[in-house]
Amino acid sequence: MHQQISPCGCDRPGSKLRPHAAVRPLPAARFTRLTTPVTTGTACCAGSAAPADADEHRGSANGQPALRWRITGMDCPGCARTIETAVQKLPQVTQARVIFASEKLEVCAPAAMQAAIEQAVKQAGFRLHAADAPAPPPATSCWRDRAALLLLALLMLTSWLISQQSPIWGDRLFVATALAGLLPVAHSAWQRIRSGSPFSIETLMTAAAAGALVTGAHAEAAMVLLLFLIGERLEAWAAAQARRGVTALMALRPERATRLQGAQRVAVPLAALQPGDIIEVAAGGRLPVDGELLQFSASFDESALTGESLPVSHQPGDRLMAGATSVDRLVQIKVTSLPGESAIDRILQLIDEAESHRAPAERFIDRFSRIYTPAIMLLALLVMVVPPLSGLGEWQPWIYKGLTLLLIGCPCALVISTPAAVTSALASAARQGVLLKGGAALEQLSRVQVIAFDKTGTLTLGKPQVTAIHAFGQTDEAALLRLAAAAERGSGHPLAQAIVAEAAKRQLILPDAQQQQALAGSGIRASIDGVPYQLLTPRAAPGLSEQQRQRVMEYEREGNTVVILLQADRPLGLLALQDRLREEAAAAIDQLRAAGIASVMLTGDNPRAAAAIAAELNIEYRAGLLPADKVSAVRALSQQQPLAMVGDGINDAPAMKAAAIGIAMGSGTDVALETADAALTQNRLTLLPQTVALARRARAIVLQNITLALGLKALFLLTTLLGLTGLWLAVLADSGATALVTANALRLLRQPPVRPPRLS
């Protein structure tokens, strides 16, 4: 049996070259385990690790169960804060969390509080639905909202046309138009105030519009409300665009499954499935859970989760991921995942967790906006009262300026400037095949100047191929390969598959082998035509002469893994195998270099093999590193400039944790994936420069949005105090800024999903 070593013989933990007896198919969708699945039972909140944002997880769960709902009616992150505030005011609620991206509400409270929570959210102006209920069709609600906006716009146009002929009747119609727009906004403001959020955008709009009506600015009051509703629709559209990827992913999971109970087929909800159950999936149907294929081989379309464009053929016993589609036949699957822990569930949980790892800029803006709005309201009140009392003018002009300040002070554009860009960037990255743990990882990636790579399984495929065959005696190469392939045929070990593949490439006819037996820690034994043969590692092979050992060392110096074929105990020859560099590795390194990012290889392989790979890629390298050495190297490099670590093995996990951001290959070990801040689900290194470019664009857009939002507010604050601008220009500035920052953020969704960008 082959020893558990890497192709260079470095005893690399987590290597893809594993013993025959230990060969198991990799768990499908391992890349989803970037976060620990959220427990659905009791005490789900108490045992979780502290999140990056303390304000995202307030209070203590005290071992209480999590109650879950799906929310409709949210337009922006401010709505999420309103719901959290309303629910957290209730007694016995220890924690309330709204996940804006997937429209979920999670509350740690006794089950008896369910009705009270639903009522509190309803009073705040939002709707709750059961977490496992199908999404209601949005057409009616959307049409009603659009109809209200269109009606107000029509009334506004009619009022203006009439005012051109009859100013008195036109003014009266402006009043009616303003009242028609004010009533729903005032109702929403009252709901927010009752739920504990008095400083909402609805409150500001209500005060400004009502004040404008009182002071006689009827046309401006109507225009303020129309522009506000247009801004709200833009926010809702932006939120829907950002959530589209999550919605599409949730749609991959069927609501029910067909479970086999003896000779009967019973349709059951997914929550009723347990590991060991047998389910049936028709041709063209999607797998509802992770499972193991039974009985027959079949092809599955896994493109929705892995990006693999062609159907993948699987054999009985192979592990399959939820969301894959059976292409060619009805299949039976043995369930292997618990309810809520399938491949899709884990990805959705990753997206949910992303909001707990927000970018520092996003956290700052959130805290700043909570102080900013009350401060603006106080400033507006002072502008209305202090100058007239000080004898600096009449009341009405200063009240008008104060109302204008209220509109300028609306924090919508500022609040949505960062999360809109971050959510769009995360959705774009996921569509390309990169899963990021929230805005914090995105911001760290945008600052990276050096990327450290593991070698085996990261820069290389982890799939060796035969590079040389050398006979020690009279046996020719073809006979040597034919005997070795016959002994290895049927094994799933990477070395065995490489040897058999080489024989097939040369169109060799293999004899039948009998009595195949794995030899723990050394190789394999078989009988061919009654003659015993062994395929062993060099150190396990007996009887090697000094000349033969020198030949083995020559191949190993070139970075090869060597196996010896023996007839009984007589060495016949050797086969040298070497891992292949990923086809896209050189292109990825070149693109990173063009972006100003240096690359370095950190590997446990011997220096000779590492030097060969590094020379081919034209990068620096550190070889012969143990896991602790990799950590030291990462820390030393990180002191000079921000560094990311890319790896796939168990020994890469500590180094990934020590780096500014850890990036795991999707086919890597569970430990590496759980440690990482990001994962390349498609195992393509060219995704790295694409994602770095995306992260840099996102950071630039965030800065642009913040500058735009605050810059417009500062400009109109000055012009308002000077009496140069009025109400409608103020709300146009606010709604216009909201529309601009939203449109600017949505540019990130148009990031090309496959074609590598040109970096500068």
mmCIF file of N, CA, C and O in Angstrom, residues 615-686:
data_model
loop_
_atom_site.group_PDB
_atom_site.id
_atom_site.type_symbol
_atom_site.label_atom_id
_atom_site.label_comp_id
_atom_site.label_asym_id
_atom_site.label_seq_id
_atom_site.Cartn_x
_atom_site.Cartn_y
_atom_site.Cartn_z
ATOM 1 N N ALA A 615 10.133 28.079 -10.001
ATOM 2 C CA ALA A 615 10.777 28.590 -11.213
ATOM 3 C C ALA A 615 9.787 28.649 -12.368
ATOM 4 O O ALA A 615 9.812 29.593 -13.169
ATOM 5 N N GLU A 616 8.907 27.659 -12.439
ATOM 6 C CA GLU A 616 7.920 27.648 -13.513
ATOM 7 C C GLU A 616 6.943 28.803 -13.385
ATOM 8 O O GLU A 616 6.458 29.343 -14.373
ATOM 9 N N LEU A 617 6.644 29.196 -12.130
ATOM 10 C CA LEU A 617 5.689 30.281 -11.891
ATOM 11 C C LEU A 617 6.373 31.628 -11.688
ATOM 12 O O LEU A 617 5.696 32.656 -11.608
ATOM 13 N N ASN A 618 7.709 31.609 -11.561
ATOM 14 C CA ASN A 618 8.484 32.832 -11.338
ATOM 15 C C ASN A 618 8.058 33.536 -10.051
ATOM 16 O O ASN A 618 7.765 34.723 -10.031
ATOM 17 N N ILE A 619 8.016 32.769 -8.963
ATOM 18 C CA ILE A 619 7.663 33.331 -7.666
ATOM 19 C C ILE A 619 8.681 32.880 -6.621
ATOM 20 O O ILE A 619 9.442 31.940 -6.838
ATOM 21 N N GLU A 620 8.688 33.552 -5.479
ATOM 22 C CA GLU A 620 9.539 33.145 -4.373
ATOM 23 C C GLU A 620 8.935 31.926 -3.685
ATOM 24 O O GLU A 620 7.747 31.627 -3.852
ATOM 25 N N TYR A 621 9.775 31.233 -2.889
ATOM 26 C CA TYR A 621 9.263 30.061 -2.188
ATOM 27 C C TYR A 621 10.012 29.851 -0.882
ATOM 28 O O TYR A 621 11.140 30.298 -0.714
ATOM 29 N N ARG A 622 9.341 29.195 0.041
ATOM 30 C CA ARG A 622 9.946 28.694 1.285
ATOM 31 C C ARG A 622 9.555 27.227 1.367
ATOM 32 O O ARG A 622 8.359 26.904 1.337
ATOM 33 N N ALA A 623 10.529 26.334 1.457
ATOM 34 C CA ALA A 623 10.261 24.895 1.398
ATOM 35 C C ALA A 623 10.633 24.212 2.706
ATOM 36 O O ALA A 623 11.312 24.778 3.571
ATOM 37 N N GLY A 624 10.175 22.957 2.831
ATOM 38 C CA GLY A 624 10.481 22.154 3.999
ATOM 39 C C GLY A 624 9.856 22.683 5.275
ATOM 40 O O GLY A 624 10.409 22.516 6.365
ATOM 41 N N LEU A 625 8.690 23.315 5.157
ATOM 42 C CA LEU A 625 8.064 23.963 6.306
ATOM 43 C C LEU A 625 7.075 23.035 7.000
ATOM 44 O O LEU A 625 6.208 22.436 6.355
ATOM 45 N N LEU A 626 7.181 22.946 8.299
ATOM 46 C CA LEU A 626 6.158 22.308 9.121
ATOM 47 C C LEU A 626 5.034 23.317 9.340
ATOM 48 O O LEU A 626 5.199 24.516 9.074
ATOM 49 N N PRO A 627 3.846 22.875 9.824
ATOM 50 C CA PRO A 627 2.758 23.831 10.048
ATOM 51 C C PRO A 627 3.173 25.038 10.883
ATOM 52 O O PRO A 627 2.796 26.173 10.572
ATOM 53 N N ALA A 628 3.940 24.819 11.954
ATOM 54 C CA ALA A 628 4.381 25.942 12.779
ATOM 55 C C ALA A 628 5.305 26.874 12.006
ATOM 56 O O ALA A 628 5.283 28.100 12.201
ATOM 57 N N ASP A 629 6.113 26.300 11.108
ATOM 58 C CA ASP A 629 6.998 27.126 10.287
ATOM 59 C C ASP A 629 6.200 27.996 9.321
ATOM 60 O O ASP A 629 6.571 29.148 9.054
ATOM 61 N N LYS A 630 5.109 27.430 8.787
ATOM 62 C CA LYS A 630 4.260 28.219 7.892
ATOM 63 C C LYS A 630 3.656 29.410 8.627
ATOM 64 O O LYS A 630 3.571 30.522 8.090
ATOM 65 N N VAL A 631 3.230 29.184 9.868
ATOM 66 C CA VAL A 631 2.668 30.272 10.665
ATOM 67 C C VAL A 631 3.716 31.364 10.876
ATOM 68 O O VAL A 631 3.435 32.563 10.734
ATOM 69 N N SER A 632 4.936 30.960 11.212
ATOM 70 C CA SER A 632 6.003 31.932 11.426
ATOM 71 C C SER A 632 6.289 32.720 10.157
ATOM 72 O O SER A 632 6.495 33.941 10.198
ATOM 73 N N ALA A 633 6.305 32.011 9.014
ATOM 74 C CA ALA A 633 6.555 32.689 7.741
ATOM 75 C C ALA A 633 5.442 33.683 7.419
ATOM 76 O O ALA A 633 5.715 34.797 6.958
ATOM 77 N N VAL A 634 4.197 33.284 7.652
ATOM 78 C CA VAL A 634 3.067 34.177 7.387
ATOM 79 C C VAL A 634 3.146 35.416 8.275
ATOM 80 O O VAL A 634 2.945 36.551 7.817
ATOM 81 N N ARG A 635 3.466 35.229 9.550
ATOM 82 C CA ARG A 635 3.555 36.370 10.464
ATOM 83 C C ARG A 635 4.691 37.303 10.080
ATOM 84 O O ARG A 635 4.556 38.537 10.152
ATOM 85 N N ALA A 636 5.812 36.731 9.660
ATOM 86 C CA ALA A 636 6.943 37.564 9.257
ATOM 87 C C ALA A 636 6.601 38.378 8.010
ATOM 88 O O ALA A 636 6.895 39.578 7.935
ATOM 89 N N LEU A 637 5.972 37.735 7.038
ATOM 90 C CA LEU A 637 5.582 38.446 5.817
ATOM 91 C C LEU A 637 4.491 39.475 6.083
ATOM 92 O O LEU A 637 4.457 40.534 5.455
ATOM 93 N N SER A 638 3.580 39.168 7.009
ATOM 94 C CA SER A 638 2.468 40.073 7.304
ATOM 95 C C SER A 638 2.944 41.356 7.969
ATOM 96 O O SER A 638 2.245 42.377 7.919
ATOM 97 N N GLN A 639 4.104 41.323 8.627
ATOM 98 C CA GLN A 639 4.634 42.524 9.255
ATOM 99 C C GLN A 639 5.045 43.557 8.216
ATOM 100 O O GLN A 639 5.103 44.754 8.517
ATOM 101 N N GLN A 640 5.338 43.104 7.008
ATOM 102 C CA GLN A 640 5.773 44.010 5.963
ATOM 103 C C GLN A 640 4.588 44.615 5.214
ATOM 104 O O GLN A 640 4.567 45.808 4.915
ATOM 105 N N GLN A 641 3.576 43.808 4.916
ATOM 106 C CA GLN A 641 2.402 44.279 4.193
ATOM 107 C C GLN A 641 1.274 43.249 4.333
ATOM 108 O O GLN A 641 1.536 42.087 4.662
ATOM 109 N N PRO A 642 0.000 43.661 4.128
ATOM 110 C CA PRO A 642 -1.131 42.738 4.298
ATOM 111 C C PRO A 642 -0.986 41.501 3.420
ATOM 112 O O PRO A 642 -0.652 41.604 2.233
ATOM 113 N N LEU A 643 -1.271 40.333 3.999
ATOM 114 C CA LEU A 643 -1.036 39.065 3.312
ATOM 115 C C LEU A 643 -2.255 38.160 3.402
ATOM 116 O O LEU A 643 -2.912 38.082 4.439
ATOM 117 N N ALA A 644 -2.530 37.458 2.319
ATOM 118 C CA ALA A 644 -3.559 36.420 2.292
ATOM 119 C C ALA A 644 -2.877 35.071 2.130
ATOM 120 O O ALA A 644 -1.825 34.972 1.488
ATOM 121 N N MET A 645 -3.460 34.041 2.722
ATOM 122 C CA MET A 645 -2.918 32.681 2.628
ATOM 123 C C MET A 645 -3.933 31.799 1.935
ATOM 124 O O MET A 645 -5.098 31.738 2.335
ATOM 125 N N VAL A 646 -3.490 31.091 0.880
ATOM 126 C CA VAL A 646 -4.356 30.190 0.130
ATOM 127 C C VAL A 646 -3.872 28.768 0.349
ATOM 128 O O VAL A 646 -2.694 28.474 0.134
ATOM 129 N N GLY A 647 -4.756 27.888 0.798
ATOM 130 C CA GLY A 647 -4.362 26.506 1.045
ATOM 131 C C GLY A 647 -5.541 25.570 1.019
ATOM 132 O O GLY A 647 -6.682 25.984 0.806
ATOM 133 N N ASP A 648 -5.246 24.275 1.242
ATOM 134 C CA ASP A 648 -6.326 23.287 1.202
ATOM 135 C C ASP A 648 -6.154 22.182 2.245
ATOM 136 O O ASP A 648 -7.067 21.400 2.470
ATOM 137 N N GLY A 649 -4.981 22.084 2.868
ATOM 138 C CA GLY A 649 -4.724 20.957 3.766
ATOM 139 C C GLY A 649 -4.885 21.324 5.227
ATOM 140 O O GLY A 649 -5.002 22.489 5.606
ATOM 141 N N ILE A 650 -4.870 20.298 6.068
ATOM 142 C CA ILE A 650 -4.966 20.502 7.511
ATOM 143 C C ILE A 650 -3.807 21.367 7.997
ATOM 144 O O ILE A 650 -3.970 22.241 8.846
ATOM 145 N N ASN A 651 -2.624 21.133 7.429
ATOM 146 C CA ASN A 651 -1.462 21.893 7.898
ATOM 147 C C ASN A 651 -1.481 23.337 7.415
ATOM 148 O O ASN A 651 -0.666 24.146 7.835
ATOM 149 N N ASP A 652 -2.404 23.694 6.527
ATOM 150 C CA ASP A 652 -2.522 25.081 6.079
ATOM 151 C C ASP A 652 -3.403 25.911 7.004
ATOM 152 O O ASP A 652 -3.332 27.136 6.990
ATOM 153 N N ALA A 653 -4.252 25.240 7.798
ATOM 154 C CA ALA A 653 -5.238 25.956 8.611
ATOM 155 C C ALA A 653 -4.604 26.961 9.574
ATOM 156 O O ALA A 653 -5.060 28.104 9.664
ATOM 157 N N PRO A 654 -3.554 26.604 10.340
ATOM 158 C CA PRO A 654 -2.963 27.607 11.245
ATOM 159 C C PRO A 654 -2.417 28.822 10.514
ATOM 160 O O PRO A 654 -2.574 29.948 10.983
ATOM 161 N N ALA A 655 -1.773 28.601 9.376
ATOM 162 C CA ALA A 655 -1.228 29.722 8.609
ATOM 163 C C ALA A 655 -2.349 30.593 8.050
ATOM 164 O O ALA A 655 -2.236 31.823 8.016
ATOM 165 N N MET A 656 -3.444 29.973 7.612
ATOM 166 C CA MET A 656 -4.581 30.734 7.107
ATOM 167 C C MET A 656 -5.183 31.597 8.207
ATOM 168 O O MET A 656 -5.620 32.721 7.976
ATOM 169 N N LYS A 657 -5.206 31.053 9.419
ATOM 170 C CA LYS A 657 -5.739 31.807 10.554
ATOM 171 C C LYS A 657 -4.828 32.972 10.908
ATOM 172 O O LYS A 657 -5.294 34.044 11.321
ATOM 173 N N ALA A 658 -3.522 32.799 10.740
ATOM 174 C CA ALA A 658 -2.571 33.846 11.094
ATOM 175 C C ALA A 658 -2.535 34.968 10.066
ATOM 176 O O ALA A 658 -2.119 36.087 10.383
ATOM 177 N N ALA A 659 -2.965 34.692 8.829
ATOM 178 C CA ALA A 659 -2.938 35.697 7.772
ATOM 179 C C ALA A 659 -4.066 36.705 7.955
ATOM 180 O O ALA A 659 -5.023 36.483 8.701
ATOM 181 N N ALA A 660 -3.957 37.836 7.251
ATOM 182 C CA ALA A 660 -5.024 38.838 7.289
ATOM 183 C C ALA A 660 -6.326 38.247 6.785
ATOM 184 O O ALA A 660 -7.405 38.554 7.285
ATOM 185 N N ILE A 661 -6.242 37.364 5.784
ATOM 186 C CA ILE A 661 -7.410 36.660 5.267
ATOM 187 C C ILE A 661 -6.976 35.293 4.776
ATOM 188 O O ILE A 661 -5.950 35.166 4.093
ATOM 189 N N GLY A 662 -7.698 34.253 5.171
ATOM 190 C CA GLY A 662 -7.418 32.898 4.728
ATOM 191 C C GLY A 662 -8.373 32.502 3.624
ATOM 192 O O GLY A 662 -9.578 32.738 3.723
ATOM 193 N N ILE A 663 -7.835 31.910 2.560
ATOM 194 C CA ILE A 663 -8.641 31.518 1.402
ATOM 195 C C ILE A 663 -8.430 30.029 1.176
ATOM 196 O O ILE A 663 -7.297 29.569 1.018
ATOM 197 N N ALA A 664 -9.524 29.260 1.165
ATOM 198 C CA ALA A 664 -9.437 27.807 1.021
ATOM 199 C C ALA A 664 -9.855 27.386 -0.374
ATOM 200 O O ALA A 664 -10.771 27.951 -0.968
ATOM 201 N N MET A 665 -9.175 26.367 -0.902
ATOM 202 C CA MET A 665 -9.620 25.726 -2.131
ATOM 203 C C MET A 665 -10.872 24.902 -1.797
ATOM 204 O O MET A 665 -10.950 24.280 -0.739
ATOM 205 N N GLY A 666 -11.833 24.873 -2.700
ATOM 206 C CA GLY A 666 -13.097 24.208 -2.418
ATOM 207 C C GLY A 666 -12.978 22.724 -2.171
ATOM 208 O O GLY A 666 -13.814 22.138 -1.481
ATOM 209 N N SER A 667 -11.937 22.094 -2.688
ATOM 210 C CA SER A 667 -11.754 20.653 -2.495
ATOM 211 C C SER A 667 -10.888 20.344 -1.283
ATOM 212 O O SER A 667 -10.483 19.214 -1.082
ATOM 213 N N GLY A 668 -10.606 21.360 -0.469
ATOM 214 C CA GLY A 668 -9.699 21.172 0.654
ATOM 215 C C GLY A 668 -10.324 20.449 1.824
ATOM 216 O O GLY A 668 -11.483 20.047 1.815
ATOM 217 N N THR A 669 -9.521 20.286 2.872
ATOM 218 C CA THR A 669 -9.999 19.588 4.058
ATOM 219 C C THR A 669 -10.975 20.455 4.830
ATOM 220 O O THR A 669 -10.993 21.678 4.715
ATOM 221 N N ASP A 670 -11.801 19.793 5.658
ATOM 222 C CA ASP A 670 -12.808 20.505 6.442
ATOM 223 C C ASP A 670 -12.172 21.554 7.344
ATOM 224 O O ASP A 670 -12.690 22.660 7.490
ATOM 225 N N VAL A 671 -11.029 21.216 7.973
ATOM 226 C CA VAL A 671 -10.394 22.144 8.910
ATOM 227 C C VAL A 671 -9.971 23.415 8.193
ATOM 228 O O VAL A 671 -10.186 24.531 8.685
ATOM 229 N N ALA A 672 -9.370 23.264 7.005
ATOM 230 C CA ALA A 672 -8.950 24.441 6.243
ATOM 231 C C ALA A 672 -10.141 25.302 5.868
ATOM 232 O O ALA A 672 -10.107 26.530 5.956
ATOM 233 N N LEU A 673 -11.234 24.661 5.451
ATOM 234 C CA LEU A 673 -12.411 25.408 5.022
ATOM 235 C C LEU A 673 -13.091 26.124 6.172
ATOM 236 O O LEU A 673 -13.600 27.230 6.025
ATOM 237 N N GLU A 674 -13.118 25.492 7.342
ATOM 238 C CA GLU A 674 -13.751 26.127 8.492
ATOM 239 C C GLU A 674 -12.919 27.296 9.001
ATOM 240 O O GLU A 674 -13.443 28.258 9.552
ATOM 241 N N THR A 675 -11.599 27.226 8.825
ATOM 242 C CA THR A 675 -10.713 28.288 9.284
ATOM 243 C C THR A 675 -10.739 29.476 8.339
ATOM 244 O O THR A 675 -10.557 30.618 8.763
ATOM 245 N N ALA A 676 -10.994 29.235 7.074
ATOM 246 C CA ALA A 676 -10.844 30.254 6.038
ATOM 247 C C ALA A 676 -11.896 31.348 6.151
ATOM 248 O O ALA A 676 -12.985 31.156 6.675
ATOM 249 N N ASP A 677 -11.546 32.518 5.609
ATOM 250 C CA ASP A 677 -12.483 33.634 5.486
ATOM 251 C C ASP A 677 -13.149 33.629 4.121
ATOM 252 O O ASP A 677 -14.106 34.374 3.889
ATOM 253 N N ALA A 678 -12.635 32.805 3.206
ATOM 254 C CA ALA A 678 -13.189 32.727 1.849
ATOM 255 C C ALA A 678 -12.869 31.351 1.281
ATOM 256 O O ALA A 678 -11.968 30.663 1.757
ATOM 257 N N ALA A 679 -13.623 30.951 0.262
ATOM 258 C CA ALA A 679 -13.380 29.664 -0.396
ATOM 259 C C ALA A 679 -13.603 29.803 -1.885
ATOM 260 O O ALA A 679 -14.553 30.470 -2.333
ATOM 261 N N LEU A 680 -12.712 29.188 -2.669
ATOM 262 C CA LEU A 680 -12.858 29.133 -4.123
ATOM 263 C C LEU A 680 -13.618 27.847 -4.449
ATOM 264 O O LEU A 680 -13.040 26.778 -4.529
ATOM 265 N N THR A 681 -14.932 27.952 -4.621
ATOM 266 C CA THR A 681 -15.753 26.757 -4.769
ATOM 267 C C THR A 681 -15.466 26.008 -6.055
ATOM 268 O O THR A 681 -15.709 24.812 -6.131
ATOM 269 N N GLN A 682 -14.960 26.699 -7.078
ATOM 270 C CA GLN A 682 -14.708 26.042 -8.354
ATOM 271 C C GLN A 682 -13.259 25.595 -8.504
ATOM 272 O O GLN A 682 -12.875 25.085 -9.551
ATOM 273 N N ASN A 683 -12.440 25.800 -7.463
ATOM 274 C CA ASN A 683 -11.037 25.368 -7.496
ATOM 275 C C ASN A 683 -10.253 25.980 -8.652
ATOM 276 O O ASN A 683 -9.330 25.370 -9.164
ATOM 277 N N ARG A 684 -10.630 27.177 -9.068
ATOM 278 C CA ARG A 684 -9.906 27.863 -10.142
ATOM 279 C C ARG A 684 -9.142 29.044 -9.554
ATOM 280 O O ARG A 684 -9.734 29.963 -9.009
ATOM 281 N N LEU A 685 -7.814 29.021 -9.696
ATOM 282 C CA LEU A 685 -6.997 30.087 -9.129
ATOM 283 C C LEU A 685 -7.219 31.418 -9.829
ATOM 284 O O LEU A 685 -6.949 32.475 -9.252
ATOM 285 N N THR A 686 -7.699 31.407 -11.076
ATOM 286 C CA THR A 686 -7.964 32.666 -11.759
ATOM 287 C C THR A 686 -9.099 33.435 -11.098
ATOM 288 O O THR A 686 -9.308 34.615 -11.400
#
